[in-house]
Coordinates of C-alpha atoms and ligand atoms in Angstrom, one line a residue:
X1 CA -24.2 0.0 -0.8
X2 CA -26.4 0.0 2.2
X3 CA -24.9 -3.3 4.0
X4 CA -21.8 -2.5 5.6
X5 CA -20.5 -4.6 8.9
X6 CA -19.0 -2.0 10.4
X7 CA -21.3 1.9 10.0
X8 CA -19.6 4.8 9.2
X9 CA -19.6 7.4 11.9
X10 CA -20.5 10.9 11.0
X11 CA -16.5 12.4 11.1
X12 CA -16.1 9.3 8.8
X13 CA -18.7 9.8 5.8
X14 CA -17.6 13.8 6.2
X15 CA -14.2 12.3 5.3
X16 CA -15.1 10.1 2.9
X17 CA -16.9 12.4 0.8
X18 CA -14.0 15.2 1.0
X19 CA -11.4 12.3 -0.2
X20 CA -13.4 11.3 -3.3
X21 CA -13.9 14.4 -4.1
X22 CA -10.0 15.6 -3.9
X23 CA -9.4 12.4 -5.4
X24 CA -11.5 13.1 -8.3
X25 CA -10.9 16.5 -8.9
X26 CA -7.0 17.0 -7.8
X27 CA -5.5 14.0 -8.8
X28 CA -8.3 12.4 -11.7
X29 CA -6.8 15.4 -14.0
X30 CA -3.2 14.1 -13.1
X31 CA -3.8 10.7 -13.8
X32 CA -2.7 10.3 -17.6
X33 CA 0.7 12.8 -18.2
X34 CA 1.5 10.8 -14.2
X35 CA 0.9 7.4 -16.3
X36 CA 2.7 8.0 -19.3
X37 CA 5.8 9.7 -17.6
X38 CA 6.1 6.9 -14.8
X39 CA 6.6 10.2 -12.5
X40 CA 4.3 10.2 -8.9
X41 CA 2.9 13.7 -9.4
X42 CA 5.3 14.4 -5.6
X43 CA 2.8 17.9 -5.4
X44 CA 0.1 16.1 -4.2
X45 CA 1.7 15.0 -1.1
X46 CA 2.3 18.3 -0.2
X47 CA -1.4 19.6 -0.8
X48 CA -2.1 17.0 0.6
X49 CA -0.2 17.7 3.8
X50 CA -0.8 21.3 4.2
X51 CA -4.6 19.7 4.6
X52 CA -3.3 17.3 7.3
X53 CA -4.7 14.0 5.2
X54 CA -1.2 12.2 3.7
X55 CA -1.2 11.0 7.0
X56 CA -5.0 11.1 8.2
X57 CA -3.7 8.9 11.8
X58 CA -1.0 10.3 13.3
X59 CA -2.2 13.0 15.8
X60 CA -3.3 16.9 14.4
X61 CA -0.5 18.3 16.9
X62 CA 2.0 17.1 14.6
X63 CA 0.2 17.6 11.1
X64 CA -1.7 14.2 11.1
X65 CA -5.5 14.4 10.4
X66 CA -6.1 13.1 14.5
X67 CA -8.2 10.3 13.1
X68 CA -7.9 6.5 13.0
X69 CA -7.2 3.3 10.8
X70 CA -10.6 3.3 9.1
X71 CA -9.8 6.7 7.9
X72 CA -6.2 5.7 6.8
X73 CA -8.5 2.5 4.7
X74 CA -11.1 5.1 3.5
X75 CA -8.3 7.7 2.1
X76 CA -6.2 4.8 0.4
X77 CA -9.5 2.8 -1.5
X78 CA -11.0 6.4 -2.6
X79 CA -7.2 7.5 -4.0
X80 CA -6.9 3.4 -5.4
X81 CA -10.1 4.5 -7.1
X82 CA -9.0 7.5 -9.5
X83 CA -4.8 5.6 -9.6
X84 CA -3.5 2.8 -8.1
X85 CA -0.1 4.2 -9.1
X86 CA -0.4 7.4 -6.5
X87 CA -2.0 5.4 -3.6
X88 CA 0.9 3.1 -3.5
X89 CA 3.6 5.8 -3.3
X90 CA 1.3 7.3 -0.9
X91 CA 1.1 4.3 1.2
X92 CA 4.3 3.4 1.1
X93 CA 5.2 6.8 2.3
X94 CA 2.0 6.9 5.4
X95 CA 2.5 3.6 5.9
X96 CA 5.4 1.8 5.5
X97 CA 7.6 4.0 5.9
X98 CA 6.4 6.9 8.7
X99 CA 5.1 4.3 10.7
X100 CA 8.2 2.6 12.4
X101 CA 9.4 6.1 13.3
X102 CA 5.4 6.9 14.4
X103 CA 5.7 4.0 16.9
X104 CA 9.6 3.6 18.0
X105 CA 11.3 6.3 16.9
X106 CA 13.1 9.4 19.5
X107 CA 11.6 12.3 19.6
X108 CA 14.1 13.9 17.5
X109 CA 13.3 10.9 14.7
X110 CA 10.0 12.3 14.7
X111 CA 11.4 15.9 14.6
X112 CA 13.5 15.4 11.4
X113 CA 11.6 12.6 10.3
X114 CA 8.5 12.0 10.6
X115 CA 7.0 16.0 11.0
X116 CA 8.5 16.8 7.8
X117 CA 6.8 13.8 5.9
X118 CA 3.5 14.2 7.6
X119 CA 3.4 17.7 5.9
X120 CA 4.5 15.7 2.2
X121 CA 7.8 18.1 2.5
X122 CA 9.4 15.0 2.5
X123 CA 8.9 11.9 0.9
X124 CA 9.6 8.2 2.6
X125 CA 10.0 4.8 1.6
X126 CA 10.5 1.3 2.9
X127 CA 13.0 -0.8 1.7
X128 CA 12.8 -5.0 3.2
X129 CA 12.4 -6.5 0.3
X130 CA 15.6 -7.6 -1.3
X131 CA 17.0 -9.4 -4.8
X132 CA 17.5 -12.5 -3.5
X133 CA 15.2 -12.3 -0.3
X134 CA 11.6 -11.2 -1.3
X135 CA 9.2 -13.5 0.7
X136 CA 11.8 -15.2 3.1
X137 CA 12.5 -11.9 5.6
X138 CA 14.9 -13.6 8.4
X139 CA 17.3 -14.3 5.6
X140 CA 18.6 -10.8 4.7
X141 CA 22.0 -10.5 3.2
X142 CA 22.0 -6.5 4.0
X143 CA 24.5 -5.7 7.3
X144 CA 24.8 -2.6 9.2
X145 CA 27.7 -3.0 11.7
X146 CA 28.4 -0.8 14.1
X147 CA 32.2 0.9 14.2
X148 CA 32.3 3.8 17.2
X149 CA 28.9 6.2 16.9
X150 CA 28.2 5.0 13.7
X151 CA 26.0 2.0 11.9
X152 CA 28.4 1.4 8.4
X153 CA 25.2 -0.2 5.8
X154 CA 26.4 -3.2 2.5
X155 CA 23.9 -4.0 1.1
X156 CA 21.4 -3.7 -1.3
X157 CA 17.2 -2.9 -1.9
X158 CA 14.9 -4.4 -4.6
X159 CA 10.9 -2.9 -5.8
X160 CA 11.4 0.0 -3.3
X161 CA 8.0 1.8 -4.1
X162 CA 9.4 5.8 -3.8
X163 CA 13.0 4.3 -3.9
X164 CA 14.2 7.0 -6.7
X165 CA 12.0 9.7 -5.2
X166 CA 12.6 9.5 -1.7
X167 CA 14.6 12.2 0.7
X168 CA 14.7 8.9 3.0
X169 CA 14.4 5.2 3.2
X170 CA 14.0 3.0 6.5
X171 CA 16.3 0.3 5.7
X172 CA 15.9 -3.4 7.2
X173 CA 19.6 -4.9 7.7
X174 CA 21.2 -7.3 10.2
X175 CA 22.6 -5.4 13.5
X176 CA 23.6 -9.4 14.0
X177 CA 23.3 -11.7 11.7
X178 CA 24.0 -14.2 14.5
X179 CA 20.9 -14.1 15.6
X180 CA 18.3 -15.2 12.1
X181 CA 15.1 -12.8 12.6
X182 CA 15.7 -11.6 15.7
X183 CA 18.6 -9.6 15.2
X184 CA 17.6 -7.0 12.4
X185 CA 16.8 -3.3 13.3
X186 CA 15.6 -0.5 10.9
X187 CA 17.9 2.7 10.2
X188 CA 17.1 5.2 8.9
X189 CA 18.9 6.6 5.5
X190 CA 19.1 9.5 4.4
X191 CA 19.0 10.9 0.7
X192 CA 23.0 12.3 -0.1
X193 CA 24.3 10.4 2.5
X194 CA 27.3 9.0 0.6
X195 CA 27.3 5.0 -0.3
X196 CA 23.4 5.3 -0.8
X197 CA 22.2 5.3 -4.6
X198 CA 19.4 4.1 -6.9
X199 CA 21.0 1.3 -9.0
X200 CA 18.1 2.0 -11.4
X201 CA 14.5 3.4 -11.6
X202 CA 12.2 0.0 -12.6
X203 CA 9.8 -0.4 -15.5
X204 CA 6.5 -1.5 -14.2
X205 CA 3.6 -3.5 -15.9
X206 CA 1.2 -1.4 -13.6
X207 CA 0.9 1.4 -11.5
X208 CA 3.7 3.3 -13.2
X209 CA 2.6 6.9 -11.4
X210 CA 4.5 4.5 -8.4
X211 CA 7.8 5.0 -8.8
X212 CA 10.0 1.8 -8.3
X213 CA 13.6 1.2 -8.1
X214 CA 16.6 -0.6 -6.0
X215 CA 19.3 0.6 -3.7
X216 CA 22.6 0.1 -3.4
X217 CA 24.3 0.8 -0.1
X218 CA 28.2 0.9 -0.3
X219 CA 29.8 1.2 2.6
X220 CA 27.7 3.2 3.7
X221 CA 28.0 5.5 7.0
X222 CA 25.1 6.2 9.0
X223 CA 24.8 7.6 12.5
X224 CA 23.5 6.1 15.5
X225 CA 21.5 8.2 16.5
X226 CA 18.9 6.3 13.5
X227 CA 18.7 2.7 14.3
X228 CA 14.8 3.3 15.1
X229 CA 14.3 1.5 19.0
X230 CA 18.2 3.4 19.9
X231 CA 19.1 -1.2 20.6
X232 CA 20.0 -3.5 18.9
X233 CA 17.7 -6.0 18.3
X234 CA 13.9 -5.3 18.0
X235 CA 13.4 -5.2 14.4
X236 CA 11.4 -8.1 13.9
X237 CA 9.3 -6.7 16.0
X238 CA 8.6 -3.5 14.4
X239 CA 8.7 -4.6 11.3
X240 CA 5.8 -7.5 11.8
X241 CA 4.2 -5.0 13.4
X242 CA 4.3 -2.3 10.6
X243 CA 3.2 -5.1 7.9
X244 CA 0.4 -6.0 9.9
X245 CA -1.3 -2.2 10.0
X246 CA -0.1 -2.6 6.0
X247 CA -2.1 -5.4 5.0
X248 CA -5.4 -4.1 6.4
X249 CA -4.8 -1.2 4.5
X250 CA -4.3 -3.0 1.5
X251 CA -8.1 -4.6 1.3
X252 CA -8.5 -0.5 0.8
X253 CA -6.0 -0.9 -2.2
X254 CA -7.9 -3.9 -3.7
X255 CA -11.3 -2.6 -2.7
X256 CA -10.6 0.7 -4.3
X257 CA -9.2 -1.0 -7.8
X258 CA -11.9 -3.3 -7.6
X259 CA -14.9 -0.9 -6.8
X260 CA -13.2 1.2 -9.6
X261 CA -13.2 -1.4 -11.9
X262 CA -17.5 -2.4 -11.0
X263 CA -17.9 1.1 -11.4
X264 CA -16.5 1.2 -15.1
X265 CA -18.3 -2.2 -16.3
X266 CA -21.0 -1.5 -14.5
X267 CA -21.7 1.9 -17.2
X268 CA -20.0 -0.1 -19.8
X269 CA -22.1 -2.9 -19.4
X270 CA -25.6 -0.9 -19.5
X271 CA -24.2 0.7 -22.8
X272 CA -23.1 -1.6 -24.7
X273 CA -25.8 -3.0 -27.2
X274 CA -26.1 -6.1 -28.7
X275 CA -28.6 -9.0 -29.5
X276 CA -30.9 -5.4 -30.0
X277 CA -30.4 -4.6 -26.2
X278 CA -27.3 -3.4 -23.3
X279 CA -25.8 -5.8 -22.3
X280 CA -26.0 -5.8 -18.4
X281 CA -29.9 -7.2 -19.8
X282 CA -28.0 -10.9 -20.2
X283 CA -28.5 -12.6 -17.3
X284 CA -25.1 -14.1 -17.1
X285 CA -23.7 -9.9 -17.7
X286 CA -26.0 -9.2 -14.6
X287 CA -25.1 -11.9 -12.6
X288 CA -21.4 -11.2 -13.2
X289 CA -21.8 -7.7 -12.3
X290 CA -23.9 -9.1 -9.0
X291 CA -21.2 -11.1 -7.9
X292 CA -18.8 -8.6 -7.5
X293 CA -20.8 -5.7 -5.6
X294 CA -21.1 -8.8 -2.9
X295 CA -17.6 -9.4 -3.1
X296 CA -17.2 -5.6 -2.8
X297 CA -19.0 -5.6 0.2
X298 CA -17.8 -8.5 1.6
X299 CA -14.5 -6.9 1.2
X300 CA -15.2 -3.3 2.9
X301 CA -17.3 -5.2 5.8
X302 CA -13.7 -7.0 6.3
X303 CA -11.5 -4.6 5.6
X304 CA -13.3 -2.0 7.8
X305 CA -13.5 -4.5 10.7
X306 CA -10.8 -5.3 10.8
X307 CA -9.6 -2.0 11.1
X308 CA -12.1 -1.0 14.0
X309 CA -10.0 -3.7 16.3
X310 CA -7.3 -2.5 15.3
X311 CA -8.4 0.8 16.6
X312 CA -9.9 -0.9 19.9
X313 CA -6.2 -2.4 20.5
X314 CA -7.2 -5.5 19.5
X315 CA -4.1 -8.3 18.2
X316 CA -5.6 -8.5 15.3
X317 CA -2.7 -10.3 13.1
X318 CA -4.2 -13.1 11.7
X319 CA -7.1 -10.8 10.6
X320 CA -4.9 -8.4 9.1
X321 CA -3.6 -11.3 6.9
X322 CA -7.3 -12.8 5.6
X323 CA -8.0 -9.5 4.9
X324 CA -5.2 -8.8 2.5
X325 CA -5.0 -12.8 1.2
X326 CA -8.9 -12.3 1.1
X327 CA -8.9 -9.5 -0.9
X328 CA -6.2 -9.2 -3.3
X329 CA -7.0 -12.7 -5.0
X330 CA -10.6 -11.1 -4.5
X331 CA -10.0 -8.3 -6.8
X332 CA -8.0 -10.7 -8.6
X333 CA -12.0 -12.1 -10.0
X334 CA -13.3 -9.0 -10.4
X335 CA -10.5 -7.5 -12.5
X336 CA -11.0 -10.5 -14.3
X337 CA -14.6 -10.9 -14.9
X338 CA -14.4 -7.1 -15.8
X339 CA -11.6 -6.7 -18.9
X340 CA -13.8 -10.4 -20.0
X341 CA -17.8 -8.1 -20.3
X342 CA -15.5 -5.4 -21.6
X343 CA -14.7 -7.6 -24.5
X344 CA -12.3 -6.6 -27.3
X345 CA -13.0 -3.2 -26.1
X346 CA -11.6 -3.6 -22.7
X347 CA -8.4 -4.7 -24.2
X348 CA -8.0 -1.5 -26.3
X349 CA -5.9 1.2 -24.7
X350 CA -7.9 4.0 -24.2
X351 CA -10.3 2.5 -22.5
X352 CA -9.3 2.8 -18.3
X353 CA -10.9 -0.9 -17.6
X354 CA -6.9 -2.0 -18.3
X355 CA -5.3 0.0 -16.5
X356 CA -6.9 -0.6 -13.6
X357 CA -6.0 -4.7 -14.9
X358 CA -2.3 -4.1 -14.7
X359 CA -2.4 -2.2 -12.0
X360 CA -3.8 -4.7 -9.2
X361 CA -2.1 -7.7 -10.6
X362 CA 0.1 -7.4 -8.6
X363 CA -1.9 -7.2 -5.6
X364 CA -1.4 -11.0 -4.4
X365 CA 2.3 -10.0 -4.7
X366 CA 3.3 -7.5 -2.1
X367 CA 3.8 -6.6 1.1
X368 CA 4.0 -10.5 1.6
X369 CA 1.8 -12.8 -1.5
X370 CA -0.8 -14.3 -1.0
X371 CA 1.4 -17.7 0.1
X372 CA 3.0 -16.1 2.7
X373 CA -0.5 -14.4 3.9
X374 CA -1.1 -18.5 4.2
X375 CA 1.4 -19.3 6.7
X376 CA 1.1 -16.4 8.7
X377 CA -3.0 -17.5 9.1
X378 CA -2.1 -21.6 9.7
X379 CA 0.6 -20.6 12.1
X380 CA -2.0 -18.3 14.0
X381 CA -4.4 -21.0 13.7
X382 CA -1.8 -23.4 15.4
X383 CA -1.1 -25.3 12.2
Ligands
FAD1 C1 5.3 -3.0 -7.9 C2 6.0 -3.7 -6.5 C3 6.7 -2.3 -4.8 C4 7.2 -2.6 -4.2 N1 7.7 -2.1 -3.0 C5 8.2 -2.2 -2.0 C6 8.0 -1.8 -1.0 O1 8.2 -0.3 -1.3 N2 9.3 -2.2 -0.4 C7 9.9 -4.1 0.3 O2 10.5 -3.8 0.8 N3 9.1 -4.5 -0.8 C8 8.6 -3.8 -1.9 N4 8.6 -4.5 -2.8 C9 8.7 -5.9 -3.0 C10 7.7 -7.3 -2.4 O3 7.1 -6.9 -1.4 C11 8.1 -8.6 -2.9 O4 8.1 -8.6 -4.4 C12 7.0 -10.1 -2.0 O5 7.6 -9.9 -1.0 C13 7.6 -10.9 -2.6 O6 8.9 -11.8 -2.9 P1 10.2 -12.2 -4.1 O7 8.9 -11.1 -5.5 O8 11.3 -11.9 -3.7 O9 8.9 -13.1 -4.7 P2 9.6 -14.6 -4.1 O10 9.7 -14.6 -2.0 O11 11.0 -15.0 -4.1 O12 8.2 -15.3 -4.0 C14 8.0 -15.9 -5.8 C15 7.5 -16.9 -5.8 O13 7.6 -18.3 -4.3 C16 6.6 -18.1 -3.4 N5 6.9 -18.4 -2.2 C17 8.2 -18.1 -1.8 N6 8.5 -19.2 -0.8 C18 6.9 -19.7 -0.7 C19 6.9 -21.2 0.5 N7 7.3 -21.2 1.8 N8 5.8 -21.5 -0.3 C20 5.2 -21.4 -0.9 N9 5.4 -20.1 -1.9 C21 6.5 -20.0 -1.6 C22 6.3 -16.8 -3.3 O14 4.6 -16.6 -2.9 C23 6.3 -16.2 -5.4 O15 4.6 -16.4 -5.9 C24 7.5 -4.6 -4.1 C25 7.2 -5.2 -5.1 C26 6.9 -4.6 -6.1 C27 6.3 -5.6 -7.6

């Protein structure tokens, strides 16, 4: 599409073409099997790591792409277009599961966890949600209490993307339970640590190629060196910074799924003939497609604009929630219309549109529901 508020630079355009080609040629052929088996094709993490774009925003010296937030959005959009499940696994790794270490971690933590993650040699996960605590983050029940040179973690984490396959997980827990919200810290917990286990792999409606699990911590002892930021308190701010960044990327996830739905539907409408002509020639169908294209353009402009501001160091806490809210709600309309235009065939498993429809349904829920985004926006507006 031509009209975009933010024009990509030459470098970003080249990157977009490269990722698009990678997603179609390398990821595309793996999708059917990965979705059927419910397994993440983790070999692609290594391939992407070696090529330097698994974590496009981190410095080249660390093995990253040396790019910006827009490049991360481009990566996520192009991967999601082909497979939202795999893209979800990448986002949990390259964003949520590594950003706190990149931004707040010690040199030793970076060496041990971040560098191998950037190369795709270690897989990361991010554990905030609990069985009894979702939107109300300040009510977390997991605790990490100091014991000499260690912390002892007790609690559980629910719906954790990459949980079943992760080499380490960043866990949010209270170090000072009496300080609501502000007493939270983030810890790195390695696979194999006694007391840490994946209690179940969860069976989802969509995004089957992202593996999701429940994690349990029972008297799980981690060295105090694994506390991100090095001192108690401050984890809430680290969480917030991580989530703001994630909400911008979320716009790109919605875009990828929306664009895939539009492309499939536009092709289908041109091919499907009823009453002697392609259904795309009926005004009611072409108007729906026109609106879908318009919404995608707005979503892309809005996401990239916010990513651009974020890259300039502007505080975009409110805008990031607006991106997440607008894009995740708008893509529901796109997916619903896309299914409708496919008629009965859309409801058949052999047509790809059903996968995007299932995959995209959860977008209004994860990384803060639409209600949570409205709360953030209203608060930022001083309401
Ligand atoms: C596929 C998938 C992957 C996920 N990956 C991760 C992950 O990697 N790491 C992680 O930590 N979490 C992850 N999650 C969890 C996700 O972030 C939570 O599901 C989400 O934050 C909502 O929490 P909840 O499910 O407990 O819903 P609840 O918080 O129980 O909310 C239920 C409903 O009530 C509404 N609600 C709650 N409070 C209010 C209020 N004050 N006013 C109005 N409405 C309200 C909500 O908007 C929602 O509609 C994942 C979830 C899924 C489904």
